[in-house]
Short mmCIF file of C-alpha atoms in Angstrom, two decimals:
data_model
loop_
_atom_site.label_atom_id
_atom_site.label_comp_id
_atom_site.label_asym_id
_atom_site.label_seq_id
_atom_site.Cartn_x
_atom_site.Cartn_y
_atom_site.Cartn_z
CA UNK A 1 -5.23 -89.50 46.64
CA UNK A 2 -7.97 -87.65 44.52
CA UNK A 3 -11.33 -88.73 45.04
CA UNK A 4 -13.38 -89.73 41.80
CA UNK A 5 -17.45 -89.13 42.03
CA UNK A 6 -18.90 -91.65 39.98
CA UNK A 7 -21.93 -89.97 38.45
CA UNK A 8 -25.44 -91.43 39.49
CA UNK A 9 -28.21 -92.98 37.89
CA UNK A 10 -29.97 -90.45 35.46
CA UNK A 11 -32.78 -89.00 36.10
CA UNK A 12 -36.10 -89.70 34.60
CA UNK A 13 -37.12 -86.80 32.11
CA UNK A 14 -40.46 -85.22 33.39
CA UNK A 15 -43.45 -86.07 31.06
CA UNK A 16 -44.67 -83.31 29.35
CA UNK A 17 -48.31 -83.05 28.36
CA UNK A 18 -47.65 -85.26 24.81
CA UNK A 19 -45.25 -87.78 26.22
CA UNK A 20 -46.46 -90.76 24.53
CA UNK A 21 -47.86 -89.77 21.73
CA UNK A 22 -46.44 -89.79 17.96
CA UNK A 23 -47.90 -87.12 15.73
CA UNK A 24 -47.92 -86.88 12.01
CA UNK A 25 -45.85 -83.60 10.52
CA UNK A 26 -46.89 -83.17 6.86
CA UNK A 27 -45.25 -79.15 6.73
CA UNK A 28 -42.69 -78.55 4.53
CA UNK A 29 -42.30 -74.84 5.36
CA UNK A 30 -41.43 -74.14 9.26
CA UNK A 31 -41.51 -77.74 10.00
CA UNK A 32 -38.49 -77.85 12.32
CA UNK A 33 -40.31 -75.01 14.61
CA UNK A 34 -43.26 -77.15 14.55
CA UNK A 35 -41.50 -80.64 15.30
CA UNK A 36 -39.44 -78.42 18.11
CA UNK A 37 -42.88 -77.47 19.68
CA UNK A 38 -43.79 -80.78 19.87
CA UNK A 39 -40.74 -82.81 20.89
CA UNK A 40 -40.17 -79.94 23.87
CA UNK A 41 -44.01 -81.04 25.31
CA UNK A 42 -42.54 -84.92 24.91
CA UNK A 43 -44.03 -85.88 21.78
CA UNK A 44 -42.30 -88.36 19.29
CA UNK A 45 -42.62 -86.87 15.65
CA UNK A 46 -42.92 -88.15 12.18
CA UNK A 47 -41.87 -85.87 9.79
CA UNK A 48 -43.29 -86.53 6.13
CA UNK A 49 -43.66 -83.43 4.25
CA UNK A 50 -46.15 -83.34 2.28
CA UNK A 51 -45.80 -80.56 -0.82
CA UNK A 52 -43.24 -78.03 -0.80
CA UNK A 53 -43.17 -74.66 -2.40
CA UNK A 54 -41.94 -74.01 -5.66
CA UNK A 55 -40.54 -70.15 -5.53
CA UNK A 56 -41.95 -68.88 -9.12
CA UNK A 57 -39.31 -65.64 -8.95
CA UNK A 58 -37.76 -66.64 -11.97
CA UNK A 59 -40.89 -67.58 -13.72
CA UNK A 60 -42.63 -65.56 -16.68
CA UNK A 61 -45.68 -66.08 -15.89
CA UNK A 62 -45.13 -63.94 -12.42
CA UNK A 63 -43.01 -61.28 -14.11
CA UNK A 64 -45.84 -60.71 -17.55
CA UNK A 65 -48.80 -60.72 -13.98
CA UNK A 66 -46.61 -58.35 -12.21
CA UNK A 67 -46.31 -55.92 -15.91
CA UNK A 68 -49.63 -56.50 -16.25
CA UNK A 69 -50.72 -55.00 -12.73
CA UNK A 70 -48.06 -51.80 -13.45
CA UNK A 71 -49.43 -51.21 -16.86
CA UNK A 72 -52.66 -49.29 -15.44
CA UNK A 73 -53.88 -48.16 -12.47
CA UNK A 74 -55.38 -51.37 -9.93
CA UNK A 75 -58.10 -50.53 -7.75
CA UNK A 76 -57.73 -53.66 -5.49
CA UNK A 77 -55.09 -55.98 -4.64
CA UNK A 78 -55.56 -58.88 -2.75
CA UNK A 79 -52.94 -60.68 -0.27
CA UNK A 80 -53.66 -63.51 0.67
CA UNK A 81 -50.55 -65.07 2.24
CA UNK A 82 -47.44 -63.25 3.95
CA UNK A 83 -44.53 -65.64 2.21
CA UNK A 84 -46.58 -64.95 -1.26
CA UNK A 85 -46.69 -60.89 -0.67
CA UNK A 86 -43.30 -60.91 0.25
CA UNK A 87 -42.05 -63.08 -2.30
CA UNK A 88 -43.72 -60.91 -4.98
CA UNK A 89 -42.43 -57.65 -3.46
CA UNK A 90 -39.02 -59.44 -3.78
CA UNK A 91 -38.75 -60.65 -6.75
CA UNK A 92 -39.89 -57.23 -8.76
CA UNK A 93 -37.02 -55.72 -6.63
CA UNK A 94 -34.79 -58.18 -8.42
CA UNK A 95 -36.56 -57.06 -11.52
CA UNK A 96 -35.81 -53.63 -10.67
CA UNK A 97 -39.36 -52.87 -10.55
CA UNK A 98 -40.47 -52.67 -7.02
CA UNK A 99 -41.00 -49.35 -6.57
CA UNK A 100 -43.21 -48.53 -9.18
CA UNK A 101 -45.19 -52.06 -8.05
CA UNK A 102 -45.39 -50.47 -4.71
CA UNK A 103 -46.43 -47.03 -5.50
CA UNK A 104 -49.13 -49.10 -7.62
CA UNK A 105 -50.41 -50.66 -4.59
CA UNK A 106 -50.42 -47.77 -2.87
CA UNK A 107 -53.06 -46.21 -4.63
CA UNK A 108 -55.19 -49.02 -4.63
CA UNK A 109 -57.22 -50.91 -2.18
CA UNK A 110 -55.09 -53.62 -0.46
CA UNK A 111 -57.33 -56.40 1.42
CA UNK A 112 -55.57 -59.08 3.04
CA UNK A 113 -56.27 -62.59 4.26
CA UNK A 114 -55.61 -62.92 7.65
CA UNK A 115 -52.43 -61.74 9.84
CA UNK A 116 -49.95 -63.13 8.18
CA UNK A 117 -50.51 -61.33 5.38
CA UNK A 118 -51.64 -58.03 6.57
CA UNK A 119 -47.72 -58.05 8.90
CA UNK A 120 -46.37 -58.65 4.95
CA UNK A 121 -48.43 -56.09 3.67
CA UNK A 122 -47.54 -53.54 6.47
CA UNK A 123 -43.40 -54.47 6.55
CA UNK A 124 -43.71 -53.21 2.89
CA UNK A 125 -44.57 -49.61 3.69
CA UNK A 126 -48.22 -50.25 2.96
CA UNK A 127 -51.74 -50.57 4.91
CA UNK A 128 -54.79 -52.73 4.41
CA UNK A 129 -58.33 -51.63 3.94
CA UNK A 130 -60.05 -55.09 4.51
CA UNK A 131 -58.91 -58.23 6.52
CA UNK A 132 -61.78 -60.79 7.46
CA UNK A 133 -61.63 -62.11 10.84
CA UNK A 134 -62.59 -65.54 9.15
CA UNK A 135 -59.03 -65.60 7.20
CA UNK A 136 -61.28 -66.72 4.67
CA UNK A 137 -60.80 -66.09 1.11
CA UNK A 138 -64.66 -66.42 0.31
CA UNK A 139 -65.11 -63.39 3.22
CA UNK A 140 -62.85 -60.95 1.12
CA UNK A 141 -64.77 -62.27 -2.23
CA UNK A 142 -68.10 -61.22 -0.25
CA UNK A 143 -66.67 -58.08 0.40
CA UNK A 144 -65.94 -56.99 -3.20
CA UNK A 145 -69.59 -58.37 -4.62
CA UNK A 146 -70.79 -56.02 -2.22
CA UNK A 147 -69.31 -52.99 -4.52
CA UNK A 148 -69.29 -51.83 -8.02
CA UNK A 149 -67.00 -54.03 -10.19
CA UNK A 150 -67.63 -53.31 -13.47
CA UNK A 151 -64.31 -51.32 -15.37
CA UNK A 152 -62.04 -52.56 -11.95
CA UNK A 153 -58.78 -53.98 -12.30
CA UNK A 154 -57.98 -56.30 -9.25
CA UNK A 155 -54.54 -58.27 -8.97
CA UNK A 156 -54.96 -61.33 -6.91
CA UNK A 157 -51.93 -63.23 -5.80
CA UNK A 158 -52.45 -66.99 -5.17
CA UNK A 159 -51.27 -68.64 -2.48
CA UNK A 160 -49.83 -71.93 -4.33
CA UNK A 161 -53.18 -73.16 -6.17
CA UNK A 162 -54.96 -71.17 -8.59
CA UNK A 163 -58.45 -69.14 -7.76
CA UNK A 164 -60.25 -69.95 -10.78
CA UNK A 165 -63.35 -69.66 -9.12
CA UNK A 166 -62.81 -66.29 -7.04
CA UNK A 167 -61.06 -64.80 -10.25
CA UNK A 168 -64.70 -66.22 -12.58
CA UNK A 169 -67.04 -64.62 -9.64
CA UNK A 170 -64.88 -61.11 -9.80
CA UNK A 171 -65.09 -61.01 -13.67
CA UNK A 172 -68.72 -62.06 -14.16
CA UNK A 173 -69.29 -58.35 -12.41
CA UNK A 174 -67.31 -57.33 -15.41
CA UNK A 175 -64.08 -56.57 -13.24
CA UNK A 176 -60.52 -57.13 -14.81
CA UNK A 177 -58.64 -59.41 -13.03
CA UNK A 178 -54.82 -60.32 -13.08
CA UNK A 179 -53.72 -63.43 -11.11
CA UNK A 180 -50.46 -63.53 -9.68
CA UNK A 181 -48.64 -66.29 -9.14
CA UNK A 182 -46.38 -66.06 -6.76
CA UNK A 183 -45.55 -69.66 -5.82
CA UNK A 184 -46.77 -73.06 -6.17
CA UNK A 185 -47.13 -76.11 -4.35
CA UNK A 186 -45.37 -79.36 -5.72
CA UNK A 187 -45.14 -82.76 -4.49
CA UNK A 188 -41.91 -83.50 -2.41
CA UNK A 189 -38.49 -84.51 -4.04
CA UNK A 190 -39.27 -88.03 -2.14
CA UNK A 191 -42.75 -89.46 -1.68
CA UNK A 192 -42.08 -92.20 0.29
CA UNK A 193 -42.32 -90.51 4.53
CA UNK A 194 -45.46 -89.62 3.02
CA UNK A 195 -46.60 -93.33 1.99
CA UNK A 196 -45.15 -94.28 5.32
CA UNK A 197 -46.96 -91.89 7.18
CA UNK A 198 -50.48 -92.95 5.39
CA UNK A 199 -49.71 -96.55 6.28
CA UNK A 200 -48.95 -95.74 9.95
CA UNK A 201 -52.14 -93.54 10.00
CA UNK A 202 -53.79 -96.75 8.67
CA UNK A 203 -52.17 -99.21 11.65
CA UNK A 204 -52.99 -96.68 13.80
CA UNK A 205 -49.49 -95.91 14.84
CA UNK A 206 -49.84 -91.98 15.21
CA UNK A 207 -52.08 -90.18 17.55
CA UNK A 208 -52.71 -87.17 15.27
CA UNK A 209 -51.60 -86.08 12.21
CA UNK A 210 -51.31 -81.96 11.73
CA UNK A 211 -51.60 -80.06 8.89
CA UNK A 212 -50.69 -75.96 7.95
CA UNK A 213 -52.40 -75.91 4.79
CA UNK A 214 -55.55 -77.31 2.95
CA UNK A 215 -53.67 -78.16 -0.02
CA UNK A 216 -51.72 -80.36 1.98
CA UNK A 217 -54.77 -81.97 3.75
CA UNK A 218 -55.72 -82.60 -0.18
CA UNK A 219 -52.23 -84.48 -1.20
CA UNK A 220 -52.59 -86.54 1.72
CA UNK A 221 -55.99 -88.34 1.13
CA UNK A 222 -54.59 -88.60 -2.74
CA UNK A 223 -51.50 -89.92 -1.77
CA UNK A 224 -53.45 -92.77 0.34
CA UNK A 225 -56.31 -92.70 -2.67
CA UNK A 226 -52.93 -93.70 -5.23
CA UNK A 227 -51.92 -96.76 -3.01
CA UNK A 228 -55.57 -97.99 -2.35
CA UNK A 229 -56.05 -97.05 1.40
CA UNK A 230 -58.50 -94.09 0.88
CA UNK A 231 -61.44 -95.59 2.92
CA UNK A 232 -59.06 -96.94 5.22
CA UNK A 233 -57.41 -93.62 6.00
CA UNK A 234 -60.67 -92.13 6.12
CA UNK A 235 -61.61 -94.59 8.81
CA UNK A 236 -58.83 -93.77 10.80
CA UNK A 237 -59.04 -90.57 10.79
CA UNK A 238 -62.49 -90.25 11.76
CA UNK A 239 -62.27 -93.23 14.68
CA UNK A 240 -58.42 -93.32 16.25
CA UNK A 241 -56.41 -90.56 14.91
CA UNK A 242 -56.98 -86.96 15.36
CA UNK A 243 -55.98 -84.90 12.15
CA UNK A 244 -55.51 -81.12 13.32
CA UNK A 245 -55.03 -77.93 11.07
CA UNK A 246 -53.81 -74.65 11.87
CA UNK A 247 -57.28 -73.30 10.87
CA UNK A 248 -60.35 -72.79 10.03
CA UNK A 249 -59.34 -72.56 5.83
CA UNK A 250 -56.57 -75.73 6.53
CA UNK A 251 -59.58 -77.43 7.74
CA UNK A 252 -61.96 -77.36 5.01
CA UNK A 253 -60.73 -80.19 3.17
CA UNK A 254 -61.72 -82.61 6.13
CA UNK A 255 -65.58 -80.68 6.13
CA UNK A 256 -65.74 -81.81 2.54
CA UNK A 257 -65.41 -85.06 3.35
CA UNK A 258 -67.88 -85.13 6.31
CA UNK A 259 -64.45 -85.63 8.43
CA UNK A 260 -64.04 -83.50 11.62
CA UNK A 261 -61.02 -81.86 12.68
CA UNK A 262 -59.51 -79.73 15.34
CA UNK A 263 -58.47 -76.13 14.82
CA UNK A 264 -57.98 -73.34 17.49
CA UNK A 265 -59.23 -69.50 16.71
CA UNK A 266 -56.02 -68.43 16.07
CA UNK A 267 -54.19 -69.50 13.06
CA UNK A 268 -50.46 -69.96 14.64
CA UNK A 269 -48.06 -72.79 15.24
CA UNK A 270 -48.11 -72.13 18.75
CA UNK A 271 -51.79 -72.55 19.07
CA UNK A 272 -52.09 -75.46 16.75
CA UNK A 273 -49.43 -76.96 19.44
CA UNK A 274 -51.49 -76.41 22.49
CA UNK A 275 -54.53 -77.69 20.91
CA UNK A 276 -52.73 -81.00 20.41
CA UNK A 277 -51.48 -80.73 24.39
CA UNK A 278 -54.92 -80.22 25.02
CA UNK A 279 -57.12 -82.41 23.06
CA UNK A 280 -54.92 -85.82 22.71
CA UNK A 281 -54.54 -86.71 26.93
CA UNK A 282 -58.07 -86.20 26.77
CA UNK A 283 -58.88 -88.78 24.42
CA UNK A 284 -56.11 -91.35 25.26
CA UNK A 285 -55.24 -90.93 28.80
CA UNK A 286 -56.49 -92.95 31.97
CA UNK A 287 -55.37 -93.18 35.60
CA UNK A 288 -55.24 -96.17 37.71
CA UNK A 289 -54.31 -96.94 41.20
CA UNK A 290 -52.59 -99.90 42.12
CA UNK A 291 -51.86 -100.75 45.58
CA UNK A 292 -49.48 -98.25 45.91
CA UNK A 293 -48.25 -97.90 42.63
CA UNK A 294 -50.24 -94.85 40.69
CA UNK A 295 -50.21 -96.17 36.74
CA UNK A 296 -51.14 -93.80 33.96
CA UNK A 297 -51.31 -95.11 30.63
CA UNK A 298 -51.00 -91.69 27.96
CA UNK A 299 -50.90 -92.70 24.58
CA UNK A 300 -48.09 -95.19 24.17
CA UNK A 301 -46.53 -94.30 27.42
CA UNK A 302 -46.96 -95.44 30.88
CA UNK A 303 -46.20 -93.23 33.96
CA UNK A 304 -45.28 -95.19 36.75
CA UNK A 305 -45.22 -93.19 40.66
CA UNK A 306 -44.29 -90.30 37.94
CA UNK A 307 -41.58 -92.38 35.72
CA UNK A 308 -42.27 -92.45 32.17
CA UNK A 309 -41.81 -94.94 30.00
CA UNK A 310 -42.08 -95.12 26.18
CA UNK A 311 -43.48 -98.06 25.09
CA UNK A 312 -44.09 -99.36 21.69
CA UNK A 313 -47.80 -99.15 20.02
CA UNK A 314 -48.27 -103.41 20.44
CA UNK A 315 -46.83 -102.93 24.14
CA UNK A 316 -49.22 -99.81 24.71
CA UNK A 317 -52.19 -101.56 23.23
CA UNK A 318 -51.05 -104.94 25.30
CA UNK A 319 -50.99 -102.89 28.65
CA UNK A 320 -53.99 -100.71 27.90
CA UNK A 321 -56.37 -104.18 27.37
CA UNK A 322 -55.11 -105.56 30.67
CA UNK A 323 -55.99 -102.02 32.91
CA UNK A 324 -59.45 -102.27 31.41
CA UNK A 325 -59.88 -104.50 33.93
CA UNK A 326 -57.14 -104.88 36.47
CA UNK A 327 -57.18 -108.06 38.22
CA UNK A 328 -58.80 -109.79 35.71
CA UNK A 329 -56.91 -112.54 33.67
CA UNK A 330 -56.68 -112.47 29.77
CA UNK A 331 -55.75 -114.93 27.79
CA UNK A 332 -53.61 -115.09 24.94
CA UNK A 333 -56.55 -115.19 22.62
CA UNK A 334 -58.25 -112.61 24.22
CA UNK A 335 -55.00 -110.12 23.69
CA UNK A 336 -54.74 -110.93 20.44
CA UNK A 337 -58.54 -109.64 19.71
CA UNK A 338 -58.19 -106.33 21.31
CA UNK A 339 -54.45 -105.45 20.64
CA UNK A 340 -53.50 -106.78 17.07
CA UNK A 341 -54.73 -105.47 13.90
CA UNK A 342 -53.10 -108.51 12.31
CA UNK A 343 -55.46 -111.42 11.73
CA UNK A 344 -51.81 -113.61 10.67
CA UNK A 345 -50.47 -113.35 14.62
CA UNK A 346 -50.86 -115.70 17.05
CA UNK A 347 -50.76 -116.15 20.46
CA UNK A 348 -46.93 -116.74 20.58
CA UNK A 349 -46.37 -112.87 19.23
CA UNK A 350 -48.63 -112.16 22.38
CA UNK A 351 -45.80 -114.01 24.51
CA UNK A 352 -43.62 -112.07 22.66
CA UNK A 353 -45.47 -109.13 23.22
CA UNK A 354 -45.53 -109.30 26.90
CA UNK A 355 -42.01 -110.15 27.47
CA UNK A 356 -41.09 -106.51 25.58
CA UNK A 357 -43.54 -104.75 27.57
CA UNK A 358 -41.85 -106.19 31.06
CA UNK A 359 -38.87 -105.20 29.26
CA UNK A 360 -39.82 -101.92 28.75
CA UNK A 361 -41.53 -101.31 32.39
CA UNK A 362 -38.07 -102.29 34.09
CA UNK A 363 -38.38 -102.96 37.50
CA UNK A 364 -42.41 -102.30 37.25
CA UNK A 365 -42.75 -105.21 34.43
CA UNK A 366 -43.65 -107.43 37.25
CA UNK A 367 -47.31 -105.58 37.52
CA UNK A 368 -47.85 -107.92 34.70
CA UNK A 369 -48.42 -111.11 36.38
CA UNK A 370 -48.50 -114.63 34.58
CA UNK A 371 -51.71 -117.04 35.45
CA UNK A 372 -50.19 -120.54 34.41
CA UNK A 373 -52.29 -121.59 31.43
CA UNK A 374 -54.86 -118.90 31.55
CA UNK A 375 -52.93 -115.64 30.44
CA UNK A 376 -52.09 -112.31 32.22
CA UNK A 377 -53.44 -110.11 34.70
CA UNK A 378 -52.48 -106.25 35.91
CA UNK A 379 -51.57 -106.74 39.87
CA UNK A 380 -53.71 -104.52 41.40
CA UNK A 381 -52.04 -104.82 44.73
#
């Protein structure tokens, strides 16, 4: 008679380093290998693009830049993003005119901004003379002030929003300059993740938001401006929820409005990643010892003897007020000030409350203990 294993109980996932803790998505471009990142170091993502990119290949306005920049000699050309280079390079292939725009490069000056697009620059057969270490697009402007101007022709390809004010410094030194449009950024098919995402930043329901472009960081605060929730965003963001960019330029947005944000030195999805893994158990993490249970509360997670579970943000917020002070009894009134947002609950959604936390916990929902007409108390023993 064949003997049938019954499988056993699964086991518990090991928390990674973001278990617990939702972050904000607002990419449009490589956002699956960002929420990937995340989700494999345990974090629960919220995708809500933000702007996409409109490809101008088609357009006129790129094809009569791109004539304009063959029809004499350039002396500079300025890339400032890989997907833009190679998306110009591409589409005057199409037009049949890509070798003569690359021979035209060639002979000028190319300056780049940042890695991305000096690897475009160099997978098209050509080499940079300039790339700032700050990525920075007023570093490269620096760099041509410092040099005669007057008679140049420079072709500057935008990177989805126009350089008005680079393009007005170059030509006030009595330089020529062609702007090339290569793409554009456009608000997303459906607005509503990102209306969502603004109202959970408001509620508090995300950890930290992260963002891989400053136009981006832009639609986001006008997106909360449009539905009256500016302030309030603001006041999130610069009290519970951490907004992180990929870099320093990403960033700049949040330094003009006296906001601060994380970025690492290097501008790379992978390093924007394990500045989140680094900086968000730091700000909402705390270890207890009960007895001899060992309790760690991580965002909206608790680790119990090294079991983690999810809980939701009331639950978290629920648990986190009662291991302020273990022991101690709070009542229902006294939940309901440092856990609800909403001034319309009352104390029954606090019974509510706790009875989904226990839930939650499993077998370890009895460290919440009941005090008969006083409230609740974390066993510490």
């Amino acid at each position: 008679m064949a003997t049938i294993t019954l499988p056993g109980p699964r086991p518990t996932p090991q928390p990674g380093p973001l278990t617990g803790f939702t972050i904000g998505v607002t990419a449009a471009r490589r956002r699956d290998e960002l929420t990937a990142l995340l989700t494999r170091r345990g974090a629960q993502v919220v995708e809500a693009p933000v702007l996409r990119i409109m490809p101008l290949a088609d357009d006129l306005a790129l094809r009569r830049a791109t004539e304009a920049c063959l029809a004499a000699p350039l002396d500079y050309v300025i890339a400032t993003t890989g997907v833009g280079w190679r998306g110009w390079m591409s589409a005057a292939e199409g037009w049949g005119r890509g070798t003569a725009l690359a021979e035209a490069c060639r002979q000028a000056v190319v300056l780049t901004r940042g890695p991305k697009a000096t690897g475009a620059v160099r997978a098209s057969g050509l080499g940079e003379g300039f790339s700032p270490n700050s990525e920075a697009t007023d570093e490269l402007l620096t760099w041509l002030l410092a040099r005669p101007l007057a008679g140049r022709r420079i072709a500057v390809q935008e990177h989805g929003i126009r350089l008005d004010d680079f393009a007005a410094a170059l030509r006030e030194r009595g330089a020529e300059v062609i702007s090339v449009p290569v793409y554009r950024w456009v608000p997303p098919d459906d607005p509503a993740p990102v209306r969502r995402l603004v109202e959970q930043t408001v509620r508090r329901q995300v950890h930290a938001l992260a963002f891989t472009s400053a136009p981006a960081v832009t639609a986001f605060v006008e997106t909360a401006a449009a539905d009256g929730l500016r302030d309030e965003l603001l006041d999130a963001l610069r009290e519970d929820v951490v907004p992180v960019c990929v870099g320093a330029l990403c960033a700049r947005p949040f330094a003009d409005l006296g906001l601060p944000a994380e970025f690492p030195e290097r501008g790379r999805l992978g390093s924007l990643v394990r500045l989140l893994a680094e900086t968000l158990p730091g700000r909402n993490r705390r270890e207890l010892t009960l007895g001899n249970t060992q309790l760690t509360l991580q965002g909206n997670a608790a680790l119990v003897d090294g079991e983690s579970h999810l809980l939701s943000p009331r639950g978290a917020a629920v648990l986190r007020a009662l291991a302020e002070r273990p022991g101690h009894v709070l009542s229902r009134a006294d939940l309901l000030r440092t856990a609800w947002l909403d001034a319309a609950a009352d104390e029954h959604a606090v019974e509510a409350a706790v009875g989904r936390l226990r839930a939650a916990l499993g077998p370890h929902g009895k460290l919440i203990r009941t005090v008969p007409k006083r409230g609740y108390r974390l066993a510490v023993g």
